[in-house]
Amino acid sequence: MLASTTLSLLALVAAAQAHVGIYAPGMYCKGGSDPTKDDSNTNTVVNPLYNLAKADWWFQHDRGCDKVPPPEGEFLEIPAGGSFTVEAVHNRAFSTLSYDGKLATAWPDGKEHPEDWNGFETDPREGCIQDGGALHVQNKGNATGTAWAISYESDISKVTMENLAVFSVLEHTPWKRLATYQVPAAMPACPPGGCTCAWLWVPKGCGQPNMYMQGFKCKVTRATSTAPIAAAVPPTYCKDDKTKCTKGAKQMIAWNQAEGKNVFPPNGVSPAYNEAWGWKN
Ligand SMILES: *[C@@H]1O[C@H](CO)[C@@H](O)[C@H](O)[C@H]1NC(C)=O
C-alpha cells in the first residue's frame, strides 16, 4: 500500500513543472494557496516570477501567497551570530514537511544524483542539468547563489524595498536539499509580532530568466544588538572593482519583471546574490 501511494505521488509530482523553493517553518503558502487546505504535495511557492507587475511578483502575490501566512506563532528562527538550515526542494513532497520525510533525499527532487551532478553530457548546447532542469544550472560551480532578506515589519503589507535588507547569502546554491545560511551577530530582535523575511534567487541561463522571492514570518533569536538595520539600497555590480560595491545594507535584486527593476548591470551580465554584487557568504 505504501509503495503504491508513493508511486502515485511521484507521478503527480513529476507531472508538475519543477523549480526550486524553500519549505521551512514560518513560510507562507506551506499547504498551497488555499488557506482551508493543507496540501502535502504542493509546489505553489516553487514556481518562478517572470515579467510580472511589481504588485504581483512582490511576495508571490500573483498566486495569493502573501495572503496565506503560517499558523499563528510559527516563525522561521534566525539565530543572531549562528546559522539556520532550510530545505530547498521542487515540491513540498520532497521535504521533511510532508510524508514524514519519506520522499526526501539529499537532493531537491527526491532522487539520487552523483556528487558531481552536471548536464554537460546530456545537454551539448548549454550544458544544463535536464532531469532537474529546474535548478537552472550546469553544475554546482555555476549555481548563482541564493539569499535571505529581513524586514523589521511584522505586517507583510508594510514591507518595502527599503526596509527589506539582505542579511545572508549562500554561494553555489540552490544545489542540495539542505542549505545552511550564516547569520550576522549584529541582527537586532524583531518586534513582538515577528519580522518578515524573504528567500531570494536569481538563476542564470538554463531556461526562462526568472527570479524567486518567497515570504516567511521570521524572528531573530539570541539577539544582543539593538542597533536598527539601515535603509537598504540597491546592490551594484563590482566583480572587477570592489570599490564599486554597495556598502552596508543592500536591497534584494528585482530582475526580469515588468516593473520594479533596481539593478543595471553591464550588457550580458545577470545579477546574482554573490561576490560579483558585493555579497560574501
Ligand atoms: C559552468 O558551466 C560551463 C558550461 O556552460 C562550464 O564550462 C564551466 O566549467 C562551469 N563553471 C564552473 C565553475 O564549474
mmCIF file of C-alpha atoms and ligand atoms in Angstrom:
data_model
loop_
_atom_site.group_PDB
_atom_site.id
_atom_site.type_symbol
_atom_site.label_atom_id
_atom_site.label_comp_id
_atom_site.label_asym_id
_atom_site.label_seq_id
_atom_site.Cartn_x
_atom_site.Cartn_y
_atom_site.Cartn_z
ATOM 1 C CA MET A 1 0.000 0.000 0.000
ATOM 2 C CA LEU A 2 2.710 2.426 0.958
ATOM 3 C CA ALA A 3 4.615 1.608 -2.227
ATOM 4 C CA SER A 4 1.646 2.305 -4.475
ATOM 5 C CA THR A 5 0.847 5.508 -2.615
ATOM 6 C CA THR A 6 4.411 6.599 -3.072
ATOM 7 C CA LEU A 7 4.310 5.768 -6.764
ATOM 8 C CA SER A 8 1.161 7.725 -7.432
ATOM 9 C CA LEU A 9 2.626 10.633 -5.505
ATOM 10 C CA LEU A 10 5.741 10.552 -7.613
ATOM 11 C CA ALA A 11 3.608 10.542 -10.740
ATOM 12 C CA LEU A 12 1.722 13.582 -9.516
ATOM 13 C CA VAL A 13 4.882 15.363 -8.617
ATOM 14 C CA ALA A 14 6.559 14.548 -11.917
ATOM 15 C CA ALA A 15 3.631 15.972 -13.855
ATOM 16 C CA ALA A 16 4.151 19.375 -12.328
ATOM 17 C CA GLN A 17 6.825 21.609 -13.787
ATOM 18 C CA ALA A 18 9.506 21.744 -11.148
ATOM 19 C CA HIS A 19 11.652 24.629 -9.941
ATOM 20 C CA VAL A 20 13.137 25.256 -6.507
ATOM 21 C CA GLY A 21 11.591 26.777 -3.410
ATOM 22 C CA ILE A 22 12.137 26.634 0.335
ATOM 23 C CA TYR A 23 9.943 24.586 2.659
ATOM 24 C CA ALA A 24 10.575 25.637 6.251
ATOM 25 C CA PRO A 25 8.734 26.831 9.369
ATOM 26 C CA GLY A 26 7.148 30.263 9.092
ATOM 27 C CA MET A 27 6.597 30.028 5.353
ATOM 28 C CA TYR A 28 3.628 31.491 3.541
ATOM 29 C CA CYS A 29 1.623 29.060 1.375
ATOM 30 C CA LYS A 30 3.035 25.928 3.026
ATOM 31 C CA GLY A 31 -0.061 23.935 2.094
ATOM 32 C CA GLY A 32 -0.725 25.788 -1.164
ATOM 33 C CA SER A 33 -2.638 28.993 -1.766
ATOM 34 C CA ASP A 34 -5.997 27.764 -0.414
ATOM 35 C CA PRO A 35 -5.889 28.554 3.330
ATOM 36 C CA THR A 36 -8.596 25.951 4.029
ATOM 37 C CA LYS A 37 -6.389 23.127 2.737
ATOM 38 C CA ASP A 38 -3.001 21.726 3.798
ATOM 39 C CA ASP A 39 -1.686 20.100 0.623
ATOM 40 C CA SER A 40 1.314 17.846 1.263
ATOM 41 C CA ASN A 41 2.026 17.620 -2.460
ATOM 42 C CA THR A 42 2.208 21.287 -3.463
ATOM 43 C CA ASN A 43 4.727 23.353 -5.379
ATOM 44 C CA THR A 44 2.873 26.675 -5.167
ATOM 45 C CA VAL A 45 5.838 28.590 -3.735
ATOM 46 C CA VAL A 46 8.300 26.892 -6.052
ATOM 47 C CA ASN A 47 7.063 28.408 -9.270
ATOM 48 C CA PRO A 48 9.109 31.343 -10.514
ATOM 49 C CA LEU A 49 8.301 35.003 -11.066
ATOM 50 C CA TYR A 50 8.709 36.320 -14.580
ATOM 51 C CA ASN A 51 7.740 39.553 -16.289
ATOM 52 C CA LEU A 52 5.151 40.497 -13.678
ATOM 53 C CA ALA A 53 3.936 43.846 -12.326
ATOM 54 C CA LYS A 54 5.584 44.768 -9.017
ATOM 55 C CA ALA A 55 2.357 44.220 -7.077
ATOM 56 C CA ASP A 56 2.195 40.692 -8.478
ATOM 57 C CA TRP A 57 5.776 39.476 -8.003
ATOM 58 C CA TRP A 58 6.108 41.027 -4.535
ATOM 59 C CA PHE A 59 5.907 38.086 -2.063
ATOM 60 C CA GLN A 60 4.201 35.924 -4.714
ATOM 61 C CA HIS A 61 1.024 37.975 -4.732
ATOM 62 C CA ASP A 62 0.409 36.575 -8.247
ATOM 63 C CA ARG A 63 -0.666 33.271 -6.665
ATOM 64 C CA GLY A 64 -2.107 34.741 -3.465
ATOM 65 C CA CYS A 65 0.698 33.615 -1.174
ATOM 66 C CA ASP A 66 1.030 36.945 0.625
ATOM 67 C CA LYS A 67 -2.472 36.229 1.978
ATOM 68 C CA VAL A 68 -1.686 32.737 3.313
ATOM 69 C CA PRO A 69 0.546 33.220 6.374
ATOM 70 C CA PRO A 70 1.851 30.426 8.584
ATOM 71 C CA PRO A 71 -0.191 29.381 11.635
ATOM 72 C CA GLU A 72 -0.247 31.920 14.487
ATOM 73 C CA GLY A 73 3.018 31.822 16.421
ATOM 74 C CA GLU A 74 5.017 29.883 13.798
ATOM 75 C CA PHE A 75 8.248 31.580 12.751
ATOM 76 C CA LEU A 76 11.446 30.774 10.942
ATOM 77 C CA GLU A 77 14.096 31.275 13.634
ATOM 78 C CA ILE A 78 17.147 33.327 12.684
ATOM 79 C CA PRO A 79 19.815 32.975 15.411
ATOM 80 C CA ALA A 80 21.996 36.095 15.577
ATOM 81 C CA GLY A 81 25.633 35.085 15.152
ATOM 82 C CA GLY A 82 24.597 31.488 14.349
ATOM 83 C CA SER A 83 23.111 29.703 11.364
ATOM 84 C CA PHE A 84 19.862 28.145 10.218
ATOM 85 C CA THR A 85 19.139 25.300 7.826
ATOM 86 C CA VAL A 86 16.231 25.085 5.398
ATOM 87 C CA GLU A 87 15.104 22.660 2.699
ATOM 88 C CA ALA A 88 15.298 23.626 -0.986
ATOM 89 C CA VAL A 89 13.011 21.330 -2.974
ATOM 90 C CA HIS A 90 10.954 21.077 -6.155
ATOM 91 C CA ASN A 91 7.821 20.191 -4.213
ATOM 92 C CA ARG A 92 6.826 20.050 -0.542
ATOM 93 C CA ALA A 93 6.575 16.268 -1.037
ATOM 94 C CA PHE A 94 10.387 16.041 -1.181
ATOM 95 C CA SER A 95 10.889 17.875 2.110
ATOM 96 C CA THR A 96 10.531 16.652 5.684
ATOM 97 C CA LEU A 97 7.385 18.802 5.923
ATOM 98 C CA SER A 98 5.479 16.078 4.055
ATOM 99 C CA TYR A 99 5.021 12.304 4.442
ATOM 100 C CA ASP A 100 7.377 12.222 7.464
ATOM 101 C CA GLY A 101 10.198 12.969 5.044
ATOM 102 C CA LYS A 102 9.846 9.576 3.340
ATOM 103 C CA LEU A 103 10.341 11.059 -0.132
ATOM 104 C CA ALA A 104 13.199 13.367 0.862
ATOM 105 C CA THR A 105 16.740 12.665 -0.376
ATOM 106 C CA ALA A 106 19.915 14.715 -0.312
ATOM 107 C CA TRP A 107 18.673 16.458 -3.482
ATOM 108 C CA PRO A 108 15.782 18.850 -4.180
ATOM 109 C CA ASP A 109 13.931 16.427 -6.471
ATOM 110 C CA GLY A 110 13.671 13.428 -4.156
ATOM 111 C CA LYS A 111 16.060 11.443 -6.339
ATOM 112 C CA GLU A 112 19.666 10.322 -6.038
ATOM 113 C CA HIS A 113 22.420 12.038 -8.014
ATOM 114 C CA PRO A 114 26.217 11.867 -8.156
ATOM 115 C CA GLU A 115 28.169 14.439 -6.136
ATOM 116 C CA ASP A 116 29.425 15.959 -9.393
ATOM 117 C CA TRP A 117 25.928 16.068 -10.908
ATOM 118 C CA ASN A 118 26.086 18.056 -14.135
ATOM 119 C CA GLY A 119 24.420 18.442 -17.500
ATOM 120 C CA PHE A 120 27.450 18.645 -19.753
ATOM 121 C CA GLU A 121 26.802 15.293 -21.464
ATOM 122 C CA THR A 122 23.035 15.394 -21.683
ATOM 123 C CA ASP A 123 22.816 18.968 -22.997
ATOM 124 C CA PRO A 124 25.540 19.633 -25.554
ATOM 125 C CA ARG A 125 24.223 23.160 -26.131
ATOM 126 C CA GLU A 126 24.214 24.907 -22.764
ATOM 127 C CA GLY A 127 25.286 22.012 -20.540
ATOM 128 C CA CYS A 128 22.182 22.322 -18.374
ATOM 129 C CA ILE A 129 21.043 19.617 -15.991
ATOM 130 C CA GLN A 130 17.997 18.153 -17.724
ATOM 131 C CA ASP A 131 16.142 15.956 -15.258
ATOM 132 C CA GLY A 132 16.424 18.672 -12.674
ATOM 133 C CA GLY A 133 16.414 21.463 -15.249
ATOM 134 C CA ALA A 134 14.528 23.246 -12.559
ATOM 135 C CA LEU A 135 17.845 24.051 -10.968
ATOM 136 C CA HIS A 136 18.616 26.324 -13.945
ATOM 137 C CA VAL A 137 22.215 25.217 -13.844
ATOM 138 C CA GLN A 138 25.028 23.157 -15.378
ATOM 139 C CA ASN A 139 26.759 22.055 -12.181
ATOM 140 C CA LYS A 140 27.343 23.209 -8.615
ATOM 141 C CA GLY A 141 30.065 25.672 -9.613
ATOM 142 C CA ASN A 142 27.612 27.535 -11.813
ATOM 143 C CA ALA A 143 24.864 27.838 -9.207
ATOM 144 C CA THR A 144 24.413 31.601 -8.841
ATOM 145 C CA GLY A 145 23.713 31.831 -5.107
ATOM 146 C CA THR A 146 20.610 32.405 -3.002
ATOM 147 C CA ALA A 147 19.861 34.849 -0.199
ATOM 148 C CA TRP A 148 17.640 35.831 2.701
ATOM 149 C CA ALA A 149 16.399 39.328 3.448
ATOM 150 C CA ILE A 150 14.646 40.660 6.553
ATOM 151 C CA SER A 151 12.232 43.478 7.256
ATOM 152 C CA TYR A 152 11.502 44.546 10.821
ATOM 153 C CA GLU A 153 7.836 44.970 9.866
ATOM 154 C CA SER A 154 5.560 42.224 11.223
ATOM 155 C CA ASP A 155 2.854 43.135 8.717
ATOM 156 C CA ILE A 156 3.835 41.928 5.250
ATOM 157 C CA SER A 157 1.880 44.787 3.683
ATOM 158 C CA LYS A 158 4.300 47.268 5.318
ATOM 159 C CA VAL A 159 7.418 45.704 3.809
ATOM 160 C CA THR A 160 9.167 47.853 1.201
ATOM 161 C CA MET A 161 12.301 47.545 -0.919
ATOM 162 C CA GLU A 162 13.974 49.951 1.524
ATOM 163 C CA ASN A 163 13.105 48.173 4.774
ATOM 164 C CA LEU A 164 13.868 44.689 3.410
ATOM 165 C CA ALA A 165 17.636 44.109 3.706
ATOM 166 C CA VAL A 166 19.600 41.085 2.547
ATOM 167 C CA PHE A 167 21.353 39.569 5.589
ATOM 168 C CA SER A 168 22.725 36.235 4.347
ATOM 169 C CA VAL A 169 23.821 34.737 1.039
ATOM 170 C CA LEU A 170 24.999 31.228 0.204
ATOM 171 C CA GLU A 171 27.169 30.804 -2.860
ATOM 172 C CA HIS A 172 26.710 27.844 -5.215
ATOM 173 C CA THR A 173 23.074 27.350 -4.248
ATOM 174 C CA PRO A 174 20.401 26.236 -4.805
ATOM 175 C CA TRP A 175 22.055 22.848 -5.044
ATOM 176 C CA LYS A 176 21.289 20.167 -2.453
ATOM 177 C CA ARG A 177 18.110 19.890 -0.390
ATOM 178 C CA LEU A 178 19.664 21.187 2.809
ATOM 179 C CA ALA A 179 21.068 24.701 2.767
ATOM 180 C CA THR A 180 22.649 26.345 5.817
ATOM 181 C CA TYR A 181 22.828 30.139 5.982
ATOM 182 C CA GLN A 182 25.062 32.098 8.367
ATOM 183 C CA VAL A 183 23.527 34.956 10.340
ATOM 184 C CA PRO A 184 25.390 38.162 11.255
ATOM 185 C CA ALA A 185 25.821 38.701 15.008
ATOM 186 C CA ALA A 186 24.548 42.280 14.806
ATOM 187 C CA MET A 187 20.923 41.448 13.998
ATOM 188 C CA PRO A 188 18.565 43.144 16.456
ATOM 189 C CA ALA A 189 15.471 41.417 17.838
ATOM 190 C CA CYS A 190 12.152 41.625 15.965
ATOM 191 C CA PRO A 191 9.018 43.382 17.223
ATOM 192 C CA PRO A 192 6.588 41.175 19.233
ATOM 193 C CA GLY A 193 4.734 40.153 16.048
ATOM 194 C CA GLY A 194 7.978 38.982 14.451
ATOM 195 C CA CYS A 195 9.751 40.104 11.304
ATOM 196 C CA THR A 196 9.041 39.392 7.656
ATOM 197 C CA CYS A 197 11.708 37.507 5.706
ATOM 198 C CA ALA A 198 12.184 36.656 2.045
ATOM 199 C CA TRP A 199 14.121 33.886 0.342
ATOM 200 C CA LEU A 200 15.664 35.078 -2.894
ATOM 201 C CA TRP A 201 17.290 33.680 -6.023
ATOM 202 C CA VAL A 202 18.128 34.930 -9.494
ATOM 203 C CA PRO A 203 19.190 31.999 -11.707
ATOM 204 C CA LYS A 204 21.287 32.436 -14.840
ATOM 205 C CA GLY A 205 20.628 30.595 -18.079
ATOM 206 C CA CYS A 206 19.167 27.105 -18.494
ATOM 207 C CA GLY A 207 15.618 28.239 -19.139
ATOM 208 C CA GLN A 208 13.457 31.276 -18.548
ATOM 209 C CA PRO A 209 15.409 34.128 -16.902
ATOM 210 C CA ASN A 210 13.083 34.456 -13.940
ATOM 211 C CA MET A 211 13.512 35.271 -10.256
ATOM 212 C CA TYR A 212 12.317 33.926 -6.949
ATOM 213 C CA MET A 213 11.012 35.770 -3.868
ATOM 214 C CA GLN A 214 9.291 33.767 -1.179
ATOM 215 C CA GLY A 215 7.716 35.076 2.039
ATOM 216 C CA PHE A 216 8.229 33.916 5.652
ATOM 217 C CA LYS A 217 7.327 35.075 9.127
ATOM 218 C CA CYS A 218 10.628 35.037 10.953
ATOM 219 C CA LYS A 219 12.200 36.149 14.197
ATOM 220 C CA VAL A 220 15.734 36.795 15.308
ATOM 221 C CA THR A 221 16.759 34.748 18.336
ATOM 222 C CA ARG A 222 19.792 35.322 20.623
ATOM 223 C CA ALA A 223 19.873 38.989 19.596
ATOM 224 C CA THR A 224 22.224 41.210 21.572
ATOM 225 C CA SER A 225 22.416 44.191 19.225
ATOM 226 C CA THR A 226 19.841 46.938 19.459
ATOM 227 C CA ALA A 227 21.069 48.994 16.510
ATOM 228 C CA PRO A 228 18.446 49.014 13.754
ATOM 229 C CA ILE A 229 19.407 47.868 10.263
ATOM 230 C CA ALA A 230 19.998 50.802 7.900
ATOM 231 C CA ALA A 231 17.695 51.511 4.971
ATOM 232 C CA ALA A 232 18.629 49.144 2.154
ATOM 233 C CA VAL A 233 19.947 50.464 -1.159
ATOM 234 C CA PRO A 234 20.274 48.580 -4.463
ATOM 235 C CA PRO A 235 23.346 46.363 -4.935
ATOM 236 C CA THR A 236 25.849 47.235 -7.666
ATOM 237 C CA TYR A 237 27.955 45.111 -9.970
ATOM 238 C CA CYS A 238 31.529 45.173 -8.641
ATOM 239 C CA LYS A 239 33.151 41.993 -9.912
ATOM 240 C CA ASP A 240 36.278 43.717 -11.222
ATOM 241 C CA ASP A 241 36.390 46.687 -8.862
ATOM 242 C CA LYS A 242 35.479 46.133 -5.219
ATOM 243 C CA THR A 243 35.356 49.895 -4.603
ATOM 244 C CA LYS A 244 32.161 49.895 -6.700
ATOM 245 C CA CYS A 245 30.312 47.519 -4.353
ATOM 246 C CA THR A 246 27.367 48.978 -2.456
ATOM 247 C CA LYS A 247 28.404 49.308 1.184
ATOM 248 C CA GLY A 248 26.098 48.342 4.011
ATOM 249 C CA ALA A 249 22.507 47.138 3.838
ATOM 250 C CA LYS A 250 21.518 46.042 0.348
ATOM 251 C CA GLN A 251 18.145 45.524 -1.271
ATOM 252 C CA MET A 252 17.033 42.314 -2.916
ATOM 253 C CA ILE A 253 17.587 42.087 -6.673
ATOM 254 C CA ALA A 254 14.481 42.850 -8.738
ATOM 255 C CA TRP A 255 15.105 41.470 -12.217
ATOM 256 C CA ASN A 256 13.301 40.423 -15.394
ATOM 257 C CA GLN A 257 9.939 41.678 -14.235
ATOM 258 C CA ALA A 258 7.618 44.123 -15.982
ATOM 259 C CA GLU A 259 8.191 46.585 -13.131
ATOM 260 C CA GLY A 260 10.487 47.339 -10.241
ATOM 261 C CA LYS A 261 13.938 46.669 -11.684
ATOM 262 C CA ASN A 262 16.565 48.062 -9.276
ATOM 263 C CA VAL A 263 19.869 46.882 -10.808
ATOM 264 C CA PHE A 264 21.584 47.931 -14.016
ATOM 265 C CA PRO A 265 24.416 45.534 -14.856
ATOM 266 C CA PRO A 266 26.636 45.781 -17.936
ATOM 267 C CA ASN A 267 25.308 44.063 -21.068
ATOM 268 C CA GLY A 268 25.234 40.285 -20.811
ATOM 269 C CA VAL A 269 25.698 40.236 -17.026
ATOM 270 C CA SER A 270 22.939 38.651 -14.966
ATOM 271 C CA PRO A 271 22.647 39.949 -11.394
ATOM 272 C CA ALA A 272 23.105 37.454 -8.572
ATOM 273 C CA TYR A 273 23.484 37.048 -4.826
ATOM 274 C CA ASN A 274 27.248 36.563 -4.847
ATOM 275 C CA GLU A 275 30.607 38.303 -4.662
ATOM 276 C CA ALA A 276 30.259 39.975 -8.044
ATOM 277 C CA TRP A 277 27.458 42.017 -6.462
ATOM 278 C CA GLY A 278 29.173 42.704 -3.146
ATOM 279 C CA TRP A 279 27.912 39.731 -1.157
ATOM 280 C CA LYS A 280 30.029 37.178 0.665
ATOM 281 C CA ASN A 281 28.791 34.049 2.425
HETATM 282 C C1 LIG B 1 29.875 26.422 -15.744
HETATM 283 O O1 LIG B 1 29.332 25.839 -16.900
HETATM 284 C C2 LIG B 1 30.154 25.902 -18.049
HETATM 285 C C3 LIG B 1 29.380 25.357 -19.218
HETATM 286 O O2 LIG B 1 28.278 26.135 -19.503
HETATM 287 C C4 LIG B 1 31.439 25.153 -17.775
HETATM 288 O O3 LIG B 1 32.282 25.234 -18.909
HETATM 289 C C5 LIG B 1 32.142 25.711 -16.557
HETATM 290 O O4 LIG B 1 33.242 24.909 -16.216
HETATM 291 C C6 LIG B 1 31.195 25.772 -15.357
HETATM 292 N N1 LIG B 1 31.814 26.546 -14.294
HETATM 293 C C7 LIG B 1 32.156 26.029 -13.123
HETATM 294 C C8 LIG B 1 32.741 26.991 -12.145
HETATM 295 O O5 LIG B 1 32.018 24.862 -12.844
#
